mmCIF file of C-alpha atoms in Angstrom:
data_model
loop_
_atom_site.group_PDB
_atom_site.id
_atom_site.type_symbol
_atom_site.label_atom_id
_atom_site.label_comp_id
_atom_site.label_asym_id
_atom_site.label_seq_id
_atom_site.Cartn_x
_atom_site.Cartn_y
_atom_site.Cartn_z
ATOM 1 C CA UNK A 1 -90.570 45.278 134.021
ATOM 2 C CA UNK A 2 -92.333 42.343 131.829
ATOM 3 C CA UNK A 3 -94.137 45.154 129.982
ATOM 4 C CA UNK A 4 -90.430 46.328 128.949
ATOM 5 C CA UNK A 5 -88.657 43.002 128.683
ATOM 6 C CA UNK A 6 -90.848 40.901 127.099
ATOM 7 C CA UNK A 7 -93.904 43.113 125.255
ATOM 8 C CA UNK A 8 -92.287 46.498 125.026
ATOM 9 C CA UNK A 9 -90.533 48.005 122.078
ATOM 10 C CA UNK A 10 -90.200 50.653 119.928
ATOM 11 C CA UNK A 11 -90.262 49.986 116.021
ATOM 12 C CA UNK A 12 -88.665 52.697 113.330
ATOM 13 C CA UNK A 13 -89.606 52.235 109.908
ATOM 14 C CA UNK A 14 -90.195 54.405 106.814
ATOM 15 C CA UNK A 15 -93.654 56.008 108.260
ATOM 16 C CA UNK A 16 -92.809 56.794 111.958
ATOM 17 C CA UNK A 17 -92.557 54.624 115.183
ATOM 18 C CA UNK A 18 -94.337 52.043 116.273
ATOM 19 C CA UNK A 19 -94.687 51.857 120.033
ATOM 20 C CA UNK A 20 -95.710 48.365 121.381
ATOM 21 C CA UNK A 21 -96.338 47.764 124.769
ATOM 22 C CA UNK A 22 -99.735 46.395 126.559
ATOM 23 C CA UNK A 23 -102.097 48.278 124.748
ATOM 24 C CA UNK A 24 -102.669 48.151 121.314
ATOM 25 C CA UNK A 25 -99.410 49.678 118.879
ATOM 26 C CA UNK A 26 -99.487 53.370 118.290
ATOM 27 C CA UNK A 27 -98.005 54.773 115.216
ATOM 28 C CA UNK A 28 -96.283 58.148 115.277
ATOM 29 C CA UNK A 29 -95.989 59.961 111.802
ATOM 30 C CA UNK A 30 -92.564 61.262 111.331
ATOM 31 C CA UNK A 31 -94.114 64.481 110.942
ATOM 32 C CA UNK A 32 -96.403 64.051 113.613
ATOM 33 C CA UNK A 33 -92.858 64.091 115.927
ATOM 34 C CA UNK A 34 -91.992 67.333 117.178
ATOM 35 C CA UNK A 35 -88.963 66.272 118.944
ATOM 36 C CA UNK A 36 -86.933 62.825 120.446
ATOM 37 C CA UNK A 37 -86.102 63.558 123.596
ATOM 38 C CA UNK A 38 -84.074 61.965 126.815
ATOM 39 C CA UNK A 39 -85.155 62.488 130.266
ATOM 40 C CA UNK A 40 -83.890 61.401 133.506
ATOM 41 C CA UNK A 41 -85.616 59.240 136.093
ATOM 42 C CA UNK A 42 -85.002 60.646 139.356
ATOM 43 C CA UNK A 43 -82.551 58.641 141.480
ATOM 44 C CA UNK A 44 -85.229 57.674 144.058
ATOM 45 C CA UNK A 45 -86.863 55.524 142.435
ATOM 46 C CA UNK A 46 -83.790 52.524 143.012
ATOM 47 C CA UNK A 47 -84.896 49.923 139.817
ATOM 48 C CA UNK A 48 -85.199 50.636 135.988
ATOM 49 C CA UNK A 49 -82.994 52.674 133.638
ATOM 50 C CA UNK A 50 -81.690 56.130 134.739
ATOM 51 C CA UNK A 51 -82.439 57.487 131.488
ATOM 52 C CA UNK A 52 -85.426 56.955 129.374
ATOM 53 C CA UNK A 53 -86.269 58.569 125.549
ATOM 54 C CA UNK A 54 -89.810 60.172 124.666
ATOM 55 C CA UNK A 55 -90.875 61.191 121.492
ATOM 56 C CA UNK A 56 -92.631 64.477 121.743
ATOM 57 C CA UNK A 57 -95.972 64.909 119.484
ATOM 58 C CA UNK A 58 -96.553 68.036 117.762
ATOM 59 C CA UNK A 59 -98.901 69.085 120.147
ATOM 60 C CA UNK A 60 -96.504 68.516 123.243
ATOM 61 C CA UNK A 61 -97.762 65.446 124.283
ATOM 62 C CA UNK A 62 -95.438 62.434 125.018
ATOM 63 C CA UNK A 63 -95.239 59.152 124.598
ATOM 64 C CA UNK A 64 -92.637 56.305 125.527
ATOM 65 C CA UNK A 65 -90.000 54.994 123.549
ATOM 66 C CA UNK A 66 -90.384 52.331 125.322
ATOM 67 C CA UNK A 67 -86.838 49.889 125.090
ATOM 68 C CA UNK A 68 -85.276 53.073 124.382
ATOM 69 C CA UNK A 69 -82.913 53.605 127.462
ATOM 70 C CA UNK A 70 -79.833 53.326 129.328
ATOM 71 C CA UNK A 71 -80.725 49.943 130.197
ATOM 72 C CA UNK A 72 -81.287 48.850 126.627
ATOM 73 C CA UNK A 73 -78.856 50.667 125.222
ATOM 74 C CA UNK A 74 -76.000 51.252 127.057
ATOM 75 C CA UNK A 75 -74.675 53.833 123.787
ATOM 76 C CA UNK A 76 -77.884 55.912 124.352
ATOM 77 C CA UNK A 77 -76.277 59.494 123.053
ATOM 78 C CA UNK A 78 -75.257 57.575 119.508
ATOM 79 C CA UNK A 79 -78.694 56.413 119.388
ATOM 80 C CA UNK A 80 -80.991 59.732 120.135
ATOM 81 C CA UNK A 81 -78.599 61.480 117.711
ATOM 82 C CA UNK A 82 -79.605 59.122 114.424
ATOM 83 C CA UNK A 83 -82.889 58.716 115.981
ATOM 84 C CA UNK A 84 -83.421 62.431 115.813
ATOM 85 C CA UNK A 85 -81.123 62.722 112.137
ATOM 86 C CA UNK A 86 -84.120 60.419 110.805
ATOM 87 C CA UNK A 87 -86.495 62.540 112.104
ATOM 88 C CA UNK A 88 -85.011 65.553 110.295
ATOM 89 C CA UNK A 89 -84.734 63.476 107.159
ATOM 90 C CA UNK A 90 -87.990 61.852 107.510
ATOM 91 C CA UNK A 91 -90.210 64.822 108.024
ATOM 92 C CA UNK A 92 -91.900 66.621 104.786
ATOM 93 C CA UNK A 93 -90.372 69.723 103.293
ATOM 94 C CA UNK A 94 -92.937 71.945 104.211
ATOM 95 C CA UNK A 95 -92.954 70.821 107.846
ATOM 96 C CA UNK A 96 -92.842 73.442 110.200
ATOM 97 C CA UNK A 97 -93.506 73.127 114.395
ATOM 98 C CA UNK A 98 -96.035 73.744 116.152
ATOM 99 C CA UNK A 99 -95.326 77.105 118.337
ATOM 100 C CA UNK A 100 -97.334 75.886 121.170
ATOM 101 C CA UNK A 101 -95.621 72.853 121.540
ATOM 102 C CA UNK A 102 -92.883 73.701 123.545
ATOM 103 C CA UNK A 103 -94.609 75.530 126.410
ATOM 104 C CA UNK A 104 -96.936 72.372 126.566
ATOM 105 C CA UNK A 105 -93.558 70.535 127.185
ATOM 106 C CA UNK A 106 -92.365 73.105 129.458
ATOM 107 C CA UNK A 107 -95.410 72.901 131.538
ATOM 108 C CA UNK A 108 -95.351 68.851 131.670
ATOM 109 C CA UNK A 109 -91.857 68.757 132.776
ATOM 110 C CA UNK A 110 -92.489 71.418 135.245
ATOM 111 C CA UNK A 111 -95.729 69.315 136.668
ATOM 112 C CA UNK A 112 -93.355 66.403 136.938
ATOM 113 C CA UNK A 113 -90.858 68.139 138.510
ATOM 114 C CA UNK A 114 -93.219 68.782 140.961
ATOM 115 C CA UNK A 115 -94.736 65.943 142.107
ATOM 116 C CA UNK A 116 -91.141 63.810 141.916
ATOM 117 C CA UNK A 117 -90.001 67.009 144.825
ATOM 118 C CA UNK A 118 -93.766 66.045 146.503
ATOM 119 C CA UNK A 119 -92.855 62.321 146.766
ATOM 120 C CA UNK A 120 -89.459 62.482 147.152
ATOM 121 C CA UNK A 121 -90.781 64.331 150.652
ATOM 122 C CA UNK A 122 -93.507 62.177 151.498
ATOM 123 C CA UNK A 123 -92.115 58.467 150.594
ATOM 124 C CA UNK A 124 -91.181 57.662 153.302
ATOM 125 C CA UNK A 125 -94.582 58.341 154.698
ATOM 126 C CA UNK A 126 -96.500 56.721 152.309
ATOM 127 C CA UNK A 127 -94.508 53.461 152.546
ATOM 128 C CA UNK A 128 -94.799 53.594 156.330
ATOM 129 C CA UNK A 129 -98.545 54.010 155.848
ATOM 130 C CA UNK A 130 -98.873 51.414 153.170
ATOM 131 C CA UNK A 131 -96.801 48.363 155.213
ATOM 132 C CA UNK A 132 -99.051 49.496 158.079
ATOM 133 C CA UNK A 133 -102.247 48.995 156.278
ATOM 134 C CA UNK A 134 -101.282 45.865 154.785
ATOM 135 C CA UNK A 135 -100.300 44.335 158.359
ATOM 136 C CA UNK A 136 -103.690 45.740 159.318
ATOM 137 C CA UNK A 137 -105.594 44.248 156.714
ATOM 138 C CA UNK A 138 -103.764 40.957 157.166
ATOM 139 C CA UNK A 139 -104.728 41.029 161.108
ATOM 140 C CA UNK A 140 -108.128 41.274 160.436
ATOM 141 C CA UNK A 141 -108.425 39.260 157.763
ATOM 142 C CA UNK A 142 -107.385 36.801 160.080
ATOM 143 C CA UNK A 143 -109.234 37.353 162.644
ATOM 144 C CA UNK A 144 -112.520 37.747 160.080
ATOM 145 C CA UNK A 145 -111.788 34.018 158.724
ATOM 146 C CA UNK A 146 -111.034 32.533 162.120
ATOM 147 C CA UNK A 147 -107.578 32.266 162.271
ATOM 148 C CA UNK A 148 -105.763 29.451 163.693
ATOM 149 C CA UNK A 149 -108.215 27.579 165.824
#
């Protein structure tokens, strides 16, 4: 959330995007874009926007548009629409995409898909387990260092 709030943003200019977060900026050509893209976070995960905006590289990689969300932006359709218009305007005339770029996408969402129906299973599980190993660790931990004596 302080990666978002207080480092994160995305920059448009004449070149591309800027993304700025923790690690260093990363510049995405305009024609290096393939798409602009929305996607929702799955309901389950209770904090942080419901909708969040990639930008898709031509080789169907994605990266974070990061400020770029419901939260941010409570107008997000308005946005992704001149967001993308730039794009279109933006990109060389001879541009032309990348046919494998879309089944690359296709396959990522479909991997994500997947392992949000995986958690969304096992959650509840995993945060038994983890408050259970944390009480553990805490009980020996105590016990290791003496305790109250």
């Amino acid at each position: 959330m302080l990666l978002r709030h207080g480092l994160g943003r995305a920059l448009v200019d004449r070149e591309g995007i800027v993304v700025r977060g923790l690690r260093p900026p990363r510049r995405l050509a305009w024609d290096g874009i393939h798409d602009i893209r929305c996607v929702a976070v799955p309901a389950g995960r209770g904090w942080g926007p419901g909708t969040v905006t990639y930008a898709y590289r031509t080789d169907g990689r994605r990266v974070l548009l990061l400020c770029v969300d419901d939260e941010e932006l409570p107008a997000l359709e308005p946005e992704l629409a001149f967001l993308r218009a730039l794009l279109v305007r933006r990109r060389s005339a001879g541009w032309v995409p990348d046919p494998r770029a879309e089944p690359r996408i296709a396959l990522q969402n479909a991997r994500e898909e997947a392992w949000d129906r995986w958690f969304d299973g096992w959650r509840s599980y995993v945060l038994i387990f983890g408050v259970a190993a944390a009480v553990l660790a805490g009980i020996v931990l105590t016990t290791w260092l003496g305790g109250p004596a």
